[in-house]
XYZ file of C-alpha atoms in Angstrom:
503
model
C 1.909 -1.341 -23.021
C 2.086 -0.602 -26.726
C -1.239 1.009 -26.708
C -0.371 2.972 -23.675
C 2.612 4.308 -25.533
C 0.507 4.886 -28.527
C -1.840 7.260 -26.597
C 0.799 9.040 -25.108
C 2.402 9.944 -28.359
C -0.894 10.823 -30.075
C -1.684 13.245 -27.253
C 1.758 14.711 -27.117
C 1.813 15.212 -30.978
C -1.616 17.391 -30.442
C 0.028 19.303 -27.620
C 3.381 20.149 -29.421
C 1.940 23.081 -31.770
C 0.959 25.103 -28.579
C 4.545 25.984 -28.197
C 4.776 28.019 -31.146
C 1.379 28.323 -32.850
C -1.150 29.879 -30.312
C -3.656 30.675 -33.090
C -4.347 26.941 -33.283
C -5.395 26.264 -29.808
C -9.104 26.179 -30.457
C -8.308 23.313 -33.129
C -6.264 21.660 -30.589
C -8.900 21.971 -27.872
C -11.512 20.388 -29.944
C -9.235 17.569 -31.172
C -8.295 16.755 -27.602
C -11.874 16.697 -26.476
C -12.736 14.662 -29.541
C -10.128 12.260 -28.933
C -11.139 11.362 -25.207
C -14.875 11.542 -25.993
C -14.612 9.238 -28.885
C -12.194 6.539 -27.593
C -12.154 6.765 -23.830
C -15.443 7.978 -22.951
C -16.531 4.645 -21.973
C -13.827 4.483 -19.367
C -14.841 7.549 -17.385
C -18.425 6.348 -17.573
C -17.389 2.785 -16.089
C -15.201 4.272 -13.313
C -17.940 6.652 -12.160
C -20.687 4.250 -12.576
C -23.344 4.924 -9.719
C -26.374 3.352 -8.319
C -29.411 5.200 -8.670
C -31.025 5.924 -5.521
C -33.923 8.033 -6.434
C -34.748 10.745 -9.178
C -31.706 13.106 -9.586
C -29.485 11.109 -6.941
C -27.061 8.540 -8.009
C -24.436 7.133 -5.621
C -20.724 6.546 -7.561
C -19.739 3.060 -6.431
C -16.000 4.354 -6.521
C -16.764 6.648 -3.556
C -18.369 3.556 -1.654
C -15.042 1.543 -2.482
C -12.761 4.098 -0.692
C -15.285 4.869 2.061
C -15.750 1.280 3.022
C -11.791 0.599 2.814
C -11.264 3.574 5.261
C -13.787 2.152 7.589
C -12.237 -1.204 7.562
C -8.790 0.134 8.254
C -9.981 2.212 10.982
C -11.331 -0.764 12.924
C -8.480 -3.163 11.984
C -5.858 -0.910 13.409
C -7.882 0.052 16.388
C -8.724 3.614 15.626
C -5.232 4.336 15.321
C -5.871 7.755 13.974
C -7.393 9.016 17.168
C -5.383 6.911 19.775
C -2.120 7.803 18.331
C -2.556 11.269 17.031
C -0.451 12.798 19.548
C 2.595 10.480 18.489
C 1.850 11.567 14.825
C 2.453 15.117 15.828
C 5.756 14.167 17.825
C 7.087 12.403 14.892
C 6.450 15.234 12.342
C 7.846 17.580 14.523
C 11.261 15.498 15.031
C 10.963 14.496 18.578
C 11.698 10.878 17.497
C 14.344 11.670 14.804
C 18.043 10.870 15.955
C 19.886 14.329 14.822
C 23.165 12.193 14.275
C 21.635 9.355 12.385
C 22.339 9.022 8.372
C 19.331 7.313 7.259
C 18.172 6.258 3.738
C 15.784 8.770 2.179
C 15.669 12.378 0.454
C 13.386 14.439 2.854
C 12.469 15.085 6.364
C 9.267 13.763 7.872
C 7.794 17.370 7.630
C 8.872 17.937 4.136
C 7.349 14.683 3.015
C 4.182 15.543 4.664
C 4.130 19.090 3.096
C 4.986 17.574 -0.455
C 1.852 15.139 -0.224
C -0.187 17.919 1.261
C 0.717 20.079 -1.763
C -1.049 17.500 -4.087
C -4.049 17.166 -1.859
C -4.474 20.586 -0.582
C -5.795 22.622 -3.619
C -8.738 23.323 -5.828
C -10.838 20.515 -4.064
C -10.764 22.531 -0.963
C -11.978 25.555 -2.747
C -14.119 24.552 -5.762
C -14.917 21.256 -4.522
C -16.713 22.496 -1.400
C -18.435 24.966 -3.363
C -19.830 22.126 -5.265
C -20.731 19.926 -2.169
C -22.815 22.741 -0.730
C -24.351 24.099 -3.844
C -26.001 20.512 -4.244
C -25.838 18.839 -0.906
C -26.404 21.925 1.435
C -24.453 22.691 4.739
C -25.152 19.145 5.784
C -22.611 17.934 3.395
C -19.872 19.427 5.558
C -20.654 16.961 8.344
C -20.182 13.886 5.851
C -16.940 15.579 4.461
C -15.511 15.780 8.102
C -16.721 11.929 8.930
C -15.056 10.918 5.549
C -11.762 12.718 6.370
C -11.454 11.142 9.776
C -12.131 7.581 8.643
C -9.755 8.247 5.616
C -6.715 8.908 8.066
C -6.485 5.073 8.419
C -6.184 4.649 4.706
C -3.239 7.098 4.341
C -1.869 5.434 7.355
C -1.926 1.750 5.719
C -0.700 2.962 2.322
C 2.192 5.056 3.261
C 3.681 2.574 5.819
C 3.650 0.191 2.787
C 5.313 2.759 0.646
C 8.138 3.391 2.809
C 8.458 -0.380 3.640
C 8.710 -1.645 0.135
C 10.660 1.331 -1.716
C 13.595 1.031 -3.834
C 16.804 2.747 -2.504
C 18.897 3.730 -5.595
C 22.776 3.873 -5.740
C 22.813 7.732 -6.194
C 20.846 8.157 -2.763
C 17.597 8.492 -4.330
C 14.435 6.510 -3.459
C 11.497 5.218 -5.470
C 8.387 4.270 -3.703
C 4.782 3.890 -3.672
C 1.818 1.404 -4.640
C 3.628 0.078 -7.797
C 6.478 -0.931 -5.730
C 4.792 -2.427 -2.588
C 2.072 -4.336 -4.907
C 4.928 -5.879 -6.892
C 7.263 -6.458 -4.320
C 5.069 -7.707 -1.484
C 2.888 -9.902 -3.830
C 6.077 -11.683 -4.991
C 7.099 -12.191 -1.292
C 3.855 -14.024 -0.963
C 4.285 -16.083 -4.259
C 1.725 -13.967 -6.389
C 4.132 -12.427 -8.836
C 1.618 -12.218 -11.723
C -1.110 -10.486 -9.499
C 1.260 -8.050 -7.946
C 2.825 -7.190 -11.314
C -0.625 -6.584 -12.901
C -1.790 -4.465 -10.165
C 1.312 -2.422 -10.136
C 1.508 -1.787 -13.731
C -2.191 -1.074 -13.841
C -1.819 1.588 -11.011
C 1.429 3.042 -12.677
C -0.268 3.766 -16.151
C -3.232 5.279 -14.393
C -0.953 7.498 -12.174
C 0.885 8.801 -15.442
C -2.647 9.747 -17.012
C -3.935 11.467 -13.888
C -0.831 13.342 -13.280
C -0.900 14.767 -17.067
C -4.561 15.642 -16.565
C -6.077 16.196 -12.983
C -2.683 16.979 -11.543
C -1.370 19.151 -14.308
C -3.690 20.269 -17.244
C -6.680 21.035 -14.866
C -4.870 22.813 -12.296
C -3.254 25.068 -14.841
C -6.834 25.475 -16.520
C -8.578 26.645 -13.521
C -5.658 28.992 -12.195
C -5.710 30.722 -15.458
C -9.492 31.098 -15.464
C -9.172 32.388 -12.122
C -6.779 34.977 -13.343
C -8.813 36.013 -16.169
C -12.019 36.515 -14.033
C -10.426 38.283 -11.295
C -8.407 40.720 -13.364
C -10.527 40.981 -16.397
C -7.855 39.923 -18.800
C -9.018 39.116 -22.347
C -9.414 35.574 -23.257
C -6.967 33.919 -25.508
C -3.743 34.501 -23.749
C -3.838 31.292 -21.250
C -0.773 30.027 -23.327
C 1.244 33.005 -21.702
C 0.215 32.049 -18.374
C 1.093 28.424 -19.223
C 4.514 29.349 -20.202
C 5.298 31.294 -17.013
C 3.749 28.214 -14.981
C 5.874 25.754 -16.891
C 8.953 27.781 -16.380
C 8.432 27.716 -12.511
C 7.384 24.112 -12.270
C 10.620 23.254 -14.343
C 12.650 25.156 -12.373
C 11.568 23.163 -9.048
C 11.231 19.740 -10.452
C 14.578 19.702 -12.210
C 16.115 19.287 -8.886
C 14.048 16.281 -7.867
C 12.599 15.456 -4.565
C 15.071 17.340 -2.408
C 14.037 20.493 -4.503
C 10.176 19.713 -4.347
C 10.219 19.163 -0.602
C 12.307 22.170 -0.021
C 9.788 24.342 -2.047
C 6.581 22.831 -0.659
C 7.838 22.892 3.059
C 7.783 26.788 2.636
C 4.860 27.139 0.222
C 2.266 24.813 1.735
C 2.375 26.327 5.325
C 2.299 29.845 3.710
C -0.614 29.030 1.458
C -2.544 27.210 4.238
C -1.971 30.021 6.741
C -3.126 32.478 4.102
C -6.319 30.787 3.355
C -7.019 29.865 6.825
C -6.424 33.281 7.917
C -8.718 34.637 5.251
C -11.462 32.094 6.441
C -10.920 33.247 10.019
C -11.334 36.817 9.297
C -14.567 36.211 7.649
C -15.776 33.990 10.577
C -14.642 36.825 13.239
C -16.492 39.536 11.162
C -19.638 37.214 11.117
C -18.947 35.734 14.832
C -22.721 36.109 15.604
C -23.557 33.621 12.624
C -21.093 30.835 13.487
C -23.698 29.164 15.762
C -26.220 29.272 13.367
C -23.873 27.779 10.575
C -22.999 24.898 12.789
C -26.396 24.067 13.529
C -27.266 24.027 9.729
C -24.595 21.670 9.303
C -25.649 19.224 11.820
C -29.336 19.600 11.150
C -28.591 19.224 7.443
C -26.429 16.136 7.682
C -29.570 14.175 8.708
C -32.416 15.832 7.190
C -30.909 17.530 4.125
C -33.744 19.848 4.290
C -33.767 21.896 0.860
C -31.135 20.082 -1.180
C -31.581 17.540 -4.040
C -32.017 14.174 -2.557
C -32.500 15.187 1.138
C -30.564 13.352 3.688
C -29.009 11.028 0.898
C -28.168 13.848 -1.213
C -25.984 15.477 1.503
C -24.366 12.438 2.340
C -23.481 11.529 -1.118
C -22.014 15.015 -1.820
C -19.909 14.869 1.549
C -18.478 11.597 0.823
C -17.742 12.565 -2.679
C -15.973 15.708 -2.214
C -13.943 14.651 0.839
C -12.792 11.498 -1.067
C -11.971 13.731 -4.165
C -10.138 16.262 -1.894
C -8.001 14.109 0.286
C -7.566 11.060 -1.895
C -7.164 8.849 1.096
C -6.706 5.316 -0.419
C -6.009 6.414 -4.073
C -2.270 5.678 -3.457
C -0.666 9.034 -4.507
C 0.553 10.260 -1.156
C 2.520 6.966 -0.537
C 4.822 7.879 -3.576
C 5.594 11.286 -1.638
C 6.189 9.696 1.804
C 8.127 7.124 0.392
C 11.137 9.405 0.071
C 11.368 10.235 3.859
C 14.556 9.632 5.619
C 13.657 6.916 8.259
C 14.535 3.320 8.867
C 10.941 3.000 10.475
C 8.080 2.461 7.730
C 5.476 2.861 10.425
C 6.522 6.359 11.418
C 5.716 7.781 7.904
C 2.435 6.066 8.409
C 1.801 8.095 11.442
C 2.778 11.367 9.746
C 0.453 10.568 6.647
C -2.462 10.142 8.797
C -2.262 13.936 9.483
C -3.024 14.704 5.833
C -6.877 14.154 5.779
C -7.321 15.989 9.085
C -5.533 19.131 7.616
C -7.021 19.117 4.238
C -10.701 17.911 4.960
C -11.418 18.356 8.569
C -9.756 21.782 8.894
C -9.339 23.499 5.443
C -12.709 21.950 3.848
C -14.574 23.017 6.974
C -13.365 26.485 6.905
C -14.471 26.864 3.432
C -18.129 25.227 4.199
C -18.473 27.692 7.176
C -17.625 30.723 5.224
C -20.116 29.716 2.390
C -22.673 28.726 4.987
C -22.521 32.163 6.740
C -22.622 33.885 3.541
C -25.992 32.566 2.759
C -25.094 32.237 -1.095
C -25.400 28.373 -1.316
C -28.804 28.810 -2.984
C -27.798 26.879 -6.066
C -27.376 30.142 -8.224
C -23.556 29.616 -7.827
C -21.482 26.563 -7.537
C -17.719 25.557 -7.382
C -14.905 28.186 -7.099
C -17.598 31.112 -8.184
C -19.655 30.237 -4.935
C -16.511 30.261 -2.819
C -15.309 33.417 -4.226
C -18.629 35.211 -3.889
C -18.823 33.843 -0.170
C -15.409 35.631 0.562
C -15.998 38.546 -1.434
C -19.293 39.268 0.371
C -17.280 40.254 3.546
C -14.657 42.222 1.503
C -13.866 42.774 -2.220
C -10.136 42.366 -1.346
C -10.637 38.607 -0.791
C -11.548 38.197 -4.486
C -7.793 39.017 -5.265
C -6.378 37.140 -2.204
C -8.178 34.034 -3.340
C -6.873 34.202 -6.794
C -3.507 34.438 -5.513
C -4.335 31.311 -3.333
C -5.757 29.215 -6.119
C -2.690 29.962 -8.383
C -0.616 28.803 -5.344
C -2.636 25.730 -4.763
C -2.676 24.874 -8.464
C 1.298 25.357 -8.747
C 2.045 23.269 -5.648
C -0.506 20.409 -6.838
C 1.513 20.307 -10.248
C 4.903 20.183 -8.490
C 3.904 17.340 -6.413
C 2.024 15.335 -9.435
C 5.063 15.779 -11.308
C 6.895 13.595 -8.833
C 4.134 10.979 -8.788
C 4.117 10.671 -12.467
C 7.701 10.523 -12.656
C 8.133 7.561 -10.404
C 5.286 5.849 -12.222
C 6.978 6.731 -15.480
C 10.486 5.252 -14.162
C 8.603 2.227 -12.638
C 7.526 1.431 -16.278
C 10.266 2.268 -18.343
C 13.339 2.274 -15.936
C 15.277 4.636 -13.720
C 17.634 6.641 -16.117
C 18.398 10.272 -16.304
C 17.041 10.283 -19.968
C 13.840 8.966 -18.862
C 13.483 11.427 -16.379
C 14.178 14.366 -18.757
C 11.587 12.779 -21.090
C 9.017 12.887 -18.485
C 9.583 16.014 -17.071
C 9.550 17.795 -20.524
C 6.330 16.452 -21.528
C 4.846 17.250 -18.055
C 5.850 20.933 -18.678
C 4.448 20.668 -22.070
C 1.049 19.813 -20.594
C 1.167 22.625 -18.128
C 0.905 24.893 -21.395
C -1.797 22.890 -23.003
C -3.852 23.143 -19.948
C -3.861 26.966 -19.661
C -4.499 27.158 -23.190
C -7.754 25.001 -23.709
C -10.948 24.280 -22.240
C -11.556 20.610 -22.128
C -14.455 18.632 -20.647
C -13.694 14.985 -21.951
C -10.095 15.101 -21.177
C -10.498 15.945 -17.509
C -13.415 13.466 -17.128
C -10.826 10.533 -18.189
C -8.068 12.188 -15.896
C -10.497 12.171 -12.876
C -11.475 8.508 -13.858
C -7.816 7.554 -14.158
C -6.902 9.002 -10.764
C -9.743 7.175 -9.140
C -9.182 4.001 -10.979
C -5.720 3.990 -9.157
C -7.558 2.997 -5.791
C -9.043 -0.031 -7.511
C -5.569 -1.497 -7.780
C -4.277 0.070 -4.545
C -6.936 -0.935 -2.163
C -7.061 -4.529 -3.470
C -3.150 -4.687 -2.369
C -3.724 -2.836 0.914
C -6.517 -5.238 2.027
C -4.139 -8.270 1.281
C -1.370 -6.547 2.842
C -2.796 -4.798 5.942
C -1.312 -7.684 8.272
C 2.084 -6.536 7.455
C 1.250 -3.338 8.494
C -0.472 -4.302 11.917
C 2.864 -6.242 12.596
C 4.931 -3.097 12.041
C 2.364 -0.923 14.271
C 2.550 -3.484 17.093
C 6.419 -3.756 17.060
C 7.027 -0.112 16.776
C 4.348 0.725 19.783
C 5.910 -1.843 21.762
C 9.531 -0.433 21.203
C 8.401 3.176 21.932
C 6.692 1.867 25.551
C 9.598 0.196 26.409
C 11.992 3.018 25.555
C 14.003 1.003 23.006
C 12.981 3.848 20.470
C 14.282 7.155 21.981
C 12.701 10.499 22.086
C 15.245 13.245 21.201
C 13.337 16.488 22.091
């Protein structure tokens, strides 16, 4: 823990000068990259270690770890994500919510879902899909969909546990997530030390990933998109950072109710805007949709013309879907734990909708637009490929996409601030002072992220995020019988009429 605190202090000291000395940004950029490269490069290399399949094709073991878990949970719970999909929609729409009941929690089922979605629906759906198709071709889309469908079971498992083992505080707030169910559930089973080790490891990695992948990276890419689209001279990222930091602060100061209120309005709007843009492109090129779908299915099993052939398409599809929806990573369980309910399994049902919306719908829309544009030739990649694919239909989409990227980045920051806060208070205690300290540091990192270009730092942040899944999934395997017991009990009571339908 002392090492963890020292690292935070060192990084914070590097960041503080950005508030008043914009001219020192370049030096700070180099210092941050040097620090992460020198002292923590080994960590990123270890987490993303891969097995070489053939020349130029490496399969990251962390992706296999997450995907295999999703398959195990799917079979263990009897394909719950497909058999109970309608029930999930009914629960999130409030049909099983007693309007007169006063239940513990801070937000509704819908607000919990949108908060979690605001963390997962983001640049991965835009830039990540662009990377997948540039390297793995249209066939990667098929494997993204497969991974998303199986990942629904992972979300179901972790979010049920997140509610079941949450802490309900005296002031009406709640704290939940993997760090709580790992420590509390393992303690129940007589494995206190193992549970504590897993919980602390998860919490530490959560804090690092929220500062990096969920904060600095989002601001950095949002600012880059603004500069590219509007032709702004470089060097003023700190201005964007200050504006974003103030917006983020105005939301997160109010806690989860404020975050839930904002995301419940912002997420549907930005999702509708992005899907609407995609639909316009598809309607305009309606005669090419059939060909695009054929390329997706044929490419999934042949991988013609892409690096690594079939294996290359498979790897890119699984990798980008996993990076996008975060099923099994454990982040969403923190947001869903704040829901108002006395039935933990209900939030498991709600959460399984996340990968479906994030990957099966939004990522697929992006992939179709790119495939139809015919620009996935390897010359462009990431957000540049996606932007070019939309702009090929109309120049106006370049500006709409820039606005969408900024909204996606902002919503991700807001959600990740909550994830990091709960990990922070788990380690350092629930108090107003600890909350203020964390939120202040988080907002400072927003300014840093928009002001620098960092490579080693984001590599570490991504590694921290995916290392969370190692701690989390070990716990999920051990605790999944508890979830199955909750599932069987709830379904039996729904079938008998004991649990009433109100709408």
